Amino acid sequence: MRAALLREYHTRLELVDHPTPEITRPDEVLVRVGGAGVCATDLHAIEGLMEPAGVTLPRVLGHENAGWVEAAGELVTTVAAGDPVILYPPYSCGLCVPCRRGDDIHCVNHDFTGLSLDGGFADYVLVRERSVIKLPDALAPAEVAPHADAGLTAYHAVRRMAHLMKPGTTAVVIGIGGVGHIAVQLARELGSSRVVAVDTEGDRLALARELGADEAIPGGDGAPAAVRELTDGRGADVVFDFVGTDQTHAASTEMLARAGTFSVIGYGGNLPLTSMELVVDEKAVVANLVGSWTDLYELIQLHAAGRVTLKVETHPLDAINDVLDKLRDGGIIGRAVLVPG
Ligand SMILES: [Zn+2]
Ligand SMILES: [Zn+2]
């Protein structure tokens, strides 16, 4: 099969003829890739930053995968050949204590398709049955593939804050990219806050308005004051930071109301908070790592019901390096999806 291989860090992916993975365990499922989302995490992997997540080289990247079951091991019962599926990227054993609590992402036998195991920038990808979610027939794999990580991450973060997003509150979403544009919709869907989108790019703010944000304001140093103005000086009750730089962390904490919650999703920067500030204003900081299998299942049900949309542009698999360049340059609105042709 064809696969885009990361052979060495800081180099372009190589399109190679790669052995098609084979089912060797009775609980494995071979999936013909219908679409694979391209994520900033792929850029981090190429930069050599994802070894803590289990990346070793050479590796076929691609963790936002959907497609059709090609073949299934003899113990597989939930899907059969031909079924459309989306693939939950973390592996979870189902036997450890975190798994039994439904906390798949903290499985003690953790693996991750497209990082610690070969992923979906290829014609086929092999996973365990526990990773598979059958898609409703109306959904095409390429149009929902980014939900496997981008959507899942947004869903997990927003769902955890939904009880705080009461009528009369304000929720801010910083960064209307691949993850943030889904979060804006989920904030409307799962909570009752006024939703304020923040981004430095005008076309992303326009997208946020189109997707249901009540307000869309320019990012940068003026954003905290703009949020204060919108809230009669009170600030935002919940702030989701999907960017994760020193600048967005600082803006997030500056615009947070007393007793507000700062939800961190994007990462890389340092938080500028003292424990004194946290205690005096009783603020909380919550961090988010991907999500659970059931989070992804629930998100797919919302999508199938027409209550969430994904902004997707598709490209052939052999355009992978151009797509990565475009993503690096901030040229993708929503999510790029590779479709093996
Ligand atoms: Zn991703
Ligand atoms: Zn486990």
GROMACS .gro file of C-alpha atoms and ligand atoms in nm:
model
  343
    1MET     CA    1   0.000   0.000   0.000
    2ARG     CA    2   0.100   0.365  -0.021
    3ALA     CA    3   0.199   0.538   0.303
    4ALA     CA    4   0.349   0.874   0.400
    5LEU     CA    5   0.641   0.788   0.623
    6LEU     CA    6   0.825   1.008   0.874
    7ARG     CA    7   1.174   0.861   0.847
    8GLU     CA    8   1.372   1.140   1.015
    9TYR     CA    9   1.273   1.448   1.215
   10HIS     CA   10   1.271   1.786   1.042
   11THR     CA   11   1.234   1.626   0.698
   12ARG     CA   12   0.943   1.596   0.457
   13LEU     CA   13   0.728   1.284   0.473
   14GLU     CA   14   0.822   1.018   0.217
   15LEU     CA   15   0.551   0.858   0.007
   16VAL     CA   16   0.658   0.494   0.000
   17ASP     CA   17   0.532   0.151  -0.091
   18HIS     CA   18   0.476   0.005   0.256
   19PRO     CA   19   0.361  -0.343   0.363
   20THR     CA   20  -0.017  -0.348   0.420
   21PRO     CA   21  -0.069  -0.424   0.792
   22GLU     CA   22  -0.196  -0.773   0.867
   23ILE     CA   23  -0.439  -0.892   1.131
   24THR     CA   24  -0.241  -1.098   1.383
   25ARG     CA   25  -0.477  -1.079   1.683
   26PRO     CA   26  -0.840  -1.193   1.683
   27ASP     CA   27  -0.957  -0.850   1.813
   28GLU     CA   28  -0.796  -0.647   1.534
   29VAL     CA   29  -0.970  -0.458   1.255
   30LEU     CA   30  -0.810  -0.359   0.923
   31VAL     CA   31  -0.959  -0.035   0.792
   32ARG     CA   32  -0.939   0.108   0.440
   33VAL     CA   33  -0.876   0.477   0.498
   34GLY     CA   34  -1.147   0.707   0.363
   35GLY     CA   35  -1.007   1.024   0.515
   36ALA     CA   36  -0.726   1.127   0.751
   37GLY     CA   37  -0.726   1.471   0.913
   38VAL     CA   38  -0.403   1.670   0.924
   39CYS     CA   39  -0.332   1.816   1.268
   40ALA     CA   40  -0.081   2.052   1.432
   41THR     CA   41   0.028   1.747   1.632
   42ASP     CA   42   0.164   1.603   1.304
   43LEU     CA   43   0.382   1.915   1.271
   44HIS     CA   44   0.499   1.864   1.632
   45ALA     CA   45   0.579   1.500   1.551
   46ILE     CA   46   0.789   1.606   1.251
   47GLU     CA   47   0.968   1.857   1.476
   48GLY     CA   48   1.061   1.568   1.709
   49LEU     CA   49   0.845   1.692   1.998
   50MET     CA   50   0.613   1.392   2.030
   51GLU     CA   51   0.851   1.131   2.173
   52PRO     CA   52   0.680   1.171   2.513
   53ALA     CA   53   0.363   1.052   2.333
   54GLY     CA   54   0.548   0.741   2.215
   55VAL     CA   55   0.667   0.842   1.867
   56THR     CA   56   0.957   0.635   1.734
   57LEU     CA   57   1.090   0.641   1.377
   58PRO     CA   58   1.011   0.544   1.112
   59ARG     CA   59   0.639   0.611   1.165
   60VAL     CA   60   0.330   0.650   0.947
   61LEU     CA   61   0.156   0.955   1.096
   62GLY     CA   62  -0.217   1.028   1.082
   63HIS     CA   63  -0.440   1.000   1.390
   64GLU     CA   64  -0.772   1.148   1.268
   65ASN     CA   65  -0.893   0.850   1.069
   66ALA     CA   66  -1.219   0.724   0.927
   67GLY     CA   67  -1.289   0.469   0.655
   68TRP     CA   68  -1.442   0.129   0.591
   69VAL     CA   69  -1.374  -0.206   0.757
   70GLU     CA   70  -1.170  -0.417   0.515
   71ALA     CA   71  -1.132  -0.724   0.737
   72ALA     CA   72  -1.190  -0.815   1.100
   73GLY     CA   73  -1.037  -1.070   1.338
   74GLU     CA   74  -1.243  -1.371   1.444
   75LEU     CA   75  -1.343  -1.228   1.785
   76VAL     CA   76  -1.467  -0.897   1.645
   77THR     CA   77  -1.844  -0.862   1.688
   78THR     CA   78  -1.931  -0.490   1.671
   79VAL     CA   79  -1.836  -0.425   1.307
   80ALA     CA   80  -1.804  -0.628   0.986
   81ALA     CA   81  -1.638  -0.586   0.646
   82GLY     CA   82  -1.779  -0.288   0.457
   83ASP     CA   83  -1.899  -0.092   0.762
   84PRO     CA   84  -1.811   0.279   0.768
   85VAL     CA   85  -1.616   0.358   1.086
   86ILE     CA   86  -1.430   0.634   1.267
   87LEU     CA   87  -1.126   0.539   1.474
   88TYR     CA   88  -1.073   0.653   1.833
   89PRO     CA   89  -0.695   0.713   1.829
   90PRO     CA   90  -0.588   0.621   2.185
   91TYR     CA   91  -0.566   0.251   2.263
   92SER     CA   92  -0.732   0.138   2.583
   93CYS     CA   93  -0.715  -0.212   2.727
   94GLY     CA   94  -1.055  -0.217   2.898
   95LEU     CA   95  -0.907  -0.401   3.196
   96CYS     CA   96  -0.713  -0.145   3.401
   97VAL     CA   97  -0.876   0.079   3.664
   98PRO     CA   98  -0.881   0.400   3.450
   99CYS     CA   99  -1.038   0.205   3.160
  100ARG     CA  100  -1.303   0.059   3.389
  101ARG     CA  101  -1.384   0.413   3.499
  102GLY     CA  102  -1.434   0.509   3.133
  103ASP     CA  103  -1.117   0.715   3.141
  104ASP     CA  104  -0.960   0.556   2.830
  105ILE     CA  105  -0.702   0.829   2.778
  106HIS     CA  106  -0.531   0.737   3.108
  107CYS     CA  107  -0.518   0.362   3.030
  108VAL     CA  108  -0.204   0.213   3.184
  109ASN     CA  109  -0.143   0.021   2.858
  110HIS     CA  110  -0.169   0.334   2.645
  111ASP     CA  111  -0.088   0.355   2.273
  112PHE     CA  112  -0.192   0.608   2.011
  113THR     CA  113  -0.266   0.541   1.643
  114GLY     CA  114  -0.055   0.772   1.426
  115LEU     CA  115   0.198   0.848   1.702
  116SER     CA  116   0.315   0.537   1.891
  117LEU     CA  117   0.163   0.306   1.624
  118ASP     CA  118   0.134   0.350   1.246
  119GLY     CA  119  -0.155   0.575   1.145
  120GLY     CA  120  -0.380   0.671   0.859
  121PHE     CA  121  -0.166   0.868   0.613
  122ALA     CA  122  -0.185   0.547   0.409
  123ASP     CA  123  -0.428   0.328   0.220
  124TYR     CA  124  -0.493   0.106   0.525
  125VAL     CA  125  -0.460   0.126   0.904
  126LEU     CA  126  -0.482  -0.152   1.162
  127VAL     CA  127  -0.648  -0.099   1.503
  128ARG     CA  128  -0.810  -0.296   1.785
  129GLU     CA  129  -1.186  -0.336   1.800
  130ARG     CA  130  -1.206  -0.108   2.107
  131SER     CA  131  -1.091   0.183   1.885
  132VAL     CA  132  -1.371   0.147   1.633
  133ILE     CA  133  -1.699   0.341   1.625
  134LYS     CA  134  -1.945   0.248   1.353
  135LEU     CA  135  -2.063   0.554   1.160
  136PRO     CA  136  -2.430   0.616   1.085
  137ASP     CA  137  -2.480   0.536   0.715
  138ALA     CA  138  -2.547   0.898   0.618
  139LEU     CA  139  -2.196   1.011   0.720
  140ALA     CA  140  -1.907   0.989   0.471
  141PRO     CA  141  -1.576   0.899   0.641
  142ALA     CA  142  -1.382   1.189   0.481
  143GLU     CA  143  -1.632   1.445   0.605
  144VAL     CA  144  -1.609   1.339   0.973
  145ALA     CA  145  -1.249   1.207   1.006
  146PRO     CA  146  -1.124   1.516   1.200
  147HIS     CA  147  -1.372   1.443   1.476
  148ALA     CA  148  -1.140   1.154   1.577
  149ASP     CA  149  -0.909   1.404   1.746
  150ALA     CA  150  -0.997   1.769   1.671
  151GLY     CA  151  -1.367   1.722   1.740
  152LEU     CA  152  -1.309   1.480   2.026
  153THR     CA  153  -1.075   1.725   2.200
  154ALA     CA  154  -1.327   2.008   2.160
  155TYR     CA  155  -1.613   1.788   2.284
  156HIS     CA  156  -1.425   1.665   2.591
  157ALA     CA  157  -1.323   2.019   2.692
  158VAL     CA  158  -1.666   2.176   2.642
  159ARG     CA  159  -1.862   1.888   2.798
  160ARG     CA  160  -1.656   1.917   3.117
  161MET     CA  161  -1.749   2.286   3.147
  162ALA     CA  162  -2.114   2.253   3.038
  163HIS     CA  163  -2.247   2.266   3.397
  164LEU     CA  164  -2.084   2.608   3.439
  165MET     CA  165  -2.222   2.750   3.114
  166LYS     CA  166  -2.556   2.864   3.257
  167PRO     CA  167  -2.789   3.129   3.115
  168GLY     CA  168  -2.644   3.471   3.187
  169THR     CA  169  -2.282   3.353   3.179
  170THR     CA  170  -2.018   3.424   2.914
  171ALA     CA  171  -1.787   3.163   2.758
  172VAL     CA  172  -1.490   3.269   2.547
  173VAL     CA  173  -1.332   3.045   2.282
  174ILE     CA  174  -0.980   3.158   2.189
  175GLY     CA  175  -0.848   3.022   1.858
  176ILE     CA  176  -1.101   2.938   1.584
  177GLY     CA  177  -0.890   2.674   1.408
  178GLY     CA  178  -0.947   2.303   1.347
  179VAL     CA  179  -1.047   2.239   1.710
  180GLY     CA  180  -1.187   2.580   1.808
  181HIS     CA  181  -1.440   2.602   1.525
  182ILE     CA  182  -1.601   2.283   1.658
  183ALA     CA  183  -1.585   2.412   2.017
  184VAL     CA  184  -1.787   2.724   1.924
  185GLN     CA  185  -2.070   2.500   1.803
  186LEU     CA  186  -2.047   2.268   2.104
  187ALA     CA  187  -2.058   2.563   2.344
  188ARG     CA  188  -2.393   2.654   2.186
  189GLU     CA  189  -2.509   2.294   2.183
  190LEU     CA  190  -2.409   2.181   2.535
  191GLY     CA  191  -2.425   2.509   2.729
  192SER     CA  192  -2.636   2.823   2.756
  193SER     CA  193  -2.362   3.088   2.784
  194ARG     CA  194  -2.322   3.379   2.552
  195VAL     CA  195  -2.036   3.255   2.328
  196VAL     CA  196  -1.755   3.495   2.239
  197ALA     CA  197  -1.501   3.388   1.974
  198VAL     CA  198  -1.151   3.536   1.972
  199ASP     CA  199  -0.902   3.506   1.686
  200THR     CA  200  -0.638   3.721   1.518
  201GLU     CA  201  -0.770   3.641   1.165
  202GLY     CA  202  -1.080   3.806   1.024
  203ASP     CA  203  -1.188   3.508   0.813
  204ARG     CA  204  -1.181   3.283   1.120
  205LEU     CA  205  -1.396   3.532   1.311
  206ALA     CA  206  -1.640   3.530   1.018
  207LEU     CA  207  -1.648   3.148   1.037
  208ALA     CA  208  -1.716   3.166   1.413
  209ARG     CA  209  -2.014   3.399   1.353
  210GLU     CA  210  -2.141   3.167   1.081
  211LEU     CA  211  -2.121   2.874   1.327
  212GLY     CA  212  -2.321   3.049   1.596
  213ALA     CA  213  -2.085   3.263   1.807
  214ASP     CA  214  -2.277   3.555   1.960
  215GLU     CA  215  -1.974   3.782   1.941
  216ALA     CA  216  -1.645   3.758   1.751
  217ILE     CA  217  -1.360   3.987   1.855
  218PRO     CA  218  -1.000   4.030   1.737
  219GLY     CA  219  -0.731   3.850   1.939
  220GLY     CA  220  -0.419   4.021   2.069
  221ASP     CA  221  -0.356   4.257   2.357
  222GLY     CA  222  -0.696   4.429   2.329
  223ALA     CA  223  -0.902   4.110   2.373
  224PRO     CA  224  -0.925   4.107   2.757
  225ALA     CA  225  -1.052   4.467   2.765
  226ALA     CA  226  -1.303   4.387   2.488
  227VAL     CA  227  -1.436   4.091   2.687
  228ARG     CA  228  -1.463   4.306   3.001
  229GLU     CA  229  -1.657   4.564   2.802
  230LEU     CA  230  -1.898   4.298   2.674
  231THR     CA  231  -1.959   4.177   3.032
  232ASP     CA  232  -1.997   4.511   3.215
  233GLY     CA  233  -1.650   4.467   3.359
  234ARG     CA  234  -1.715   4.122   3.509
  235GLY     CA  235  -1.514   3.911   3.267
  236ALA     CA  236  -1.575   3.564   3.124
  237ASP     CA  237  -1.705   3.278   3.341
  238VAL     CA  238  -1.530   3.017   3.126
  239VAL     CA  239  -1.235   3.072   2.892
  240PHE     CA  240  -1.123   2.796   2.652
  241ASP     CA  241  -0.769   2.850   2.521
  242PHE     CA  242  -0.719   2.643   2.204
  243VAL     CA  243  -0.393   2.820   2.113
  244GLY     CA  244  -0.167   2.775   2.414
  245THR     CA  245   0.099   3.046   2.382
  246ASP     CA  246   0.227   3.276   2.659
  247GLN     CA  247   0.018   3.550   2.496
  248THR     CA  248  -0.313   3.357   2.488
  249HIS     CA  249  -0.260   3.218   2.840
  250ALA     CA  250  -0.205   3.574   2.968
  251ALA     CA  251  -0.510   3.704   2.781
  252SER     CA  252  -0.721   3.414   2.914
  253THR     CA  253  -0.637   3.481   3.277
  254GLU     CA  254  -0.680   3.858   3.229
  255MET     CA  255  -1.033   3.821   3.094
  256LEU     CA  256  -1.145   3.562   3.353
  257ALA     CA  257  -1.427   3.665   3.593
  258ARG     CA  258  -1.409   3.608   3.969
  259ALA     CA  259  -1.482   3.237   4.032
  260GLY     CA  260  -1.423   3.175   3.662
  261THR     CA  261  -1.266   2.865   3.511
  262PHE     CA  262  -0.976   2.868   3.268
  263SER     CA  263  -0.982   2.559   3.045
  264VAL     CA  264  -0.645   2.487   2.881
  265ILE     CA  265  -0.641   2.285   2.558
  266GLY     CA  266  -0.365   2.437   2.342
  267TYR     CA  267  -0.024   2.402   2.502
  268GLY     CA  268   0.333   2.523   2.494
  269GLY     CA  269   0.322   2.845   2.698
  270ASN     CA  270   0.363   2.925   3.067
  271LEU     CA  271   0.066   3.017   3.287
  272PRO     CA  272   0.105   3.360   3.446
  273LEU     CA  273  -0.104   3.284   3.758
  274THR     CA  274  -0.003   3.303   4.123
  275SER     CA  275  -0.173   3.087   4.384
  276MET     CA  276  -0.271   3.417   4.554
  277GLU     CA  277  -0.471   3.521   4.246
  278LEU     CA  278  -0.635   3.179   4.225
  279VAL     CA  279  -0.739   3.182   4.590
  280VAL     CA  280  -0.849   3.546   4.623
  281ASP     CA  281  -1.075   3.525   4.316
  282GLU     CA  282  -1.143   3.152   4.359
  283LYS     CA  283  -1.046   3.084   4.000
  284ALA     CA  284  -0.988   2.734   3.863
  285VAL     CA  285  -0.761   2.598   3.594
  286VAL     CA  286  -0.856   2.277   3.414
  287ALA     CA  287  -0.639   2.100   3.155
  288ASN     CA  288  -0.771   1.870   2.881
  289LEU     CA  289  -0.615   1.575   2.703
  290VAL     CA  290  -0.806   1.443   2.400
  291GLY     CA  291  -1.118   1.261   2.533
  292SER     CA  292  -1.283   0.924   2.585
  293TRP     CA  293  -1.434   0.676   2.338
  294THR     CA  294  -1.780   0.775   2.461
  295ASP     CA  295  -1.700   1.145   2.402
  296LEU     CA  296  -1.631   1.059   2.037
  297TYR     CA  297  -1.942   0.841   2.016
  298GLU     CA  298  -2.157   1.125   2.150
  299LEU     CA  299  -2.003   1.381   1.914
  300ILE     CA  300  -2.074   1.158   1.614
  301GLN     CA  301  -2.440   1.134   1.723
  302LEU     CA  302  -2.457   1.517   1.736
  303HIS     CA  303  -2.300   1.540   1.390
  304ALA     CA  304  -2.540   1.281   1.248
  305ALA     CA  305  -2.832   1.480   1.391
  306GLY     CA  306  -2.712   1.787   1.200
  307ARG     CA  307  -2.631   1.983   1.517
  308VAL     CA  308  -2.254   2.013   1.451
  309THR     CA  309  -2.075   2.071   1.122
  310LEU     CA  310  -1.711   2.033   1.028
  311LYS     CA  311  -1.533   2.271   0.795
  312VAL     CA  312  -1.324   2.034   0.583
  313GLU     CA  313  -1.108   2.068   0.271
  314THR     CA  314  -0.994   1.744   0.106
  315HIS     CA  315  -0.662   1.672  -0.066
  316PRO     CA  316  -0.510   1.359  -0.222
  317LEU     CA  317  -0.271   1.160   0.000
  318ASP     CA  318   0.027   1.248  -0.221
  319ALA     CA  319  -0.027   1.620  -0.145
  320ILE     CA  320   0.061   1.557   0.221
  321ASN     CA  321   0.374   1.774   0.231
  322ASP     CA  322   0.201   2.069   0.066
  323VAL     CA  323  -0.086   2.036   0.312
  324LEU     CA  324   0.157   2.032   0.606
  325ASP     CA  325   0.321   2.350   0.468
  326LYS     CA  326  -0.018   2.517   0.434
  327LEU     CA  327  -0.112   2.420   0.791
  328ARG     CA  328   0.222   2.550   0.922
  329ASP     CA  329   0.160   2.882   0.743
  330GLY     CA  330  -0.188   2.919   0.894
  331GLY     CA  331  -0.349   2.879   0.551
  332ILE     CA  332  -0.612   2.619   0.644
  333ILE     CA  333  -0.956   2.731   0.761
  334GLY     CA  334  -1.115   2.441   0.950
  335ARG     CA  335  -0.942   2.108   0.881
  336ALA     CA  336  -0.756   1.952   0.588
  337VAL     CA  337  -0.834   1.585   0.520
  338LEU     CA  338  -0.622   1.351   0.308
  339VAL     CA  339  -0.816   1.113   0.088
  340PRO     CA  340  -0.624   0.817  -0.060
  341GLY     CA  341  -0.733   0.803  -0.425
  342ZN      ZN  342  -0.486   1.583   1.607
  343ZN      ZN  343  -0.661   0.027   3.025
   0.00000   0.00000   0.00000
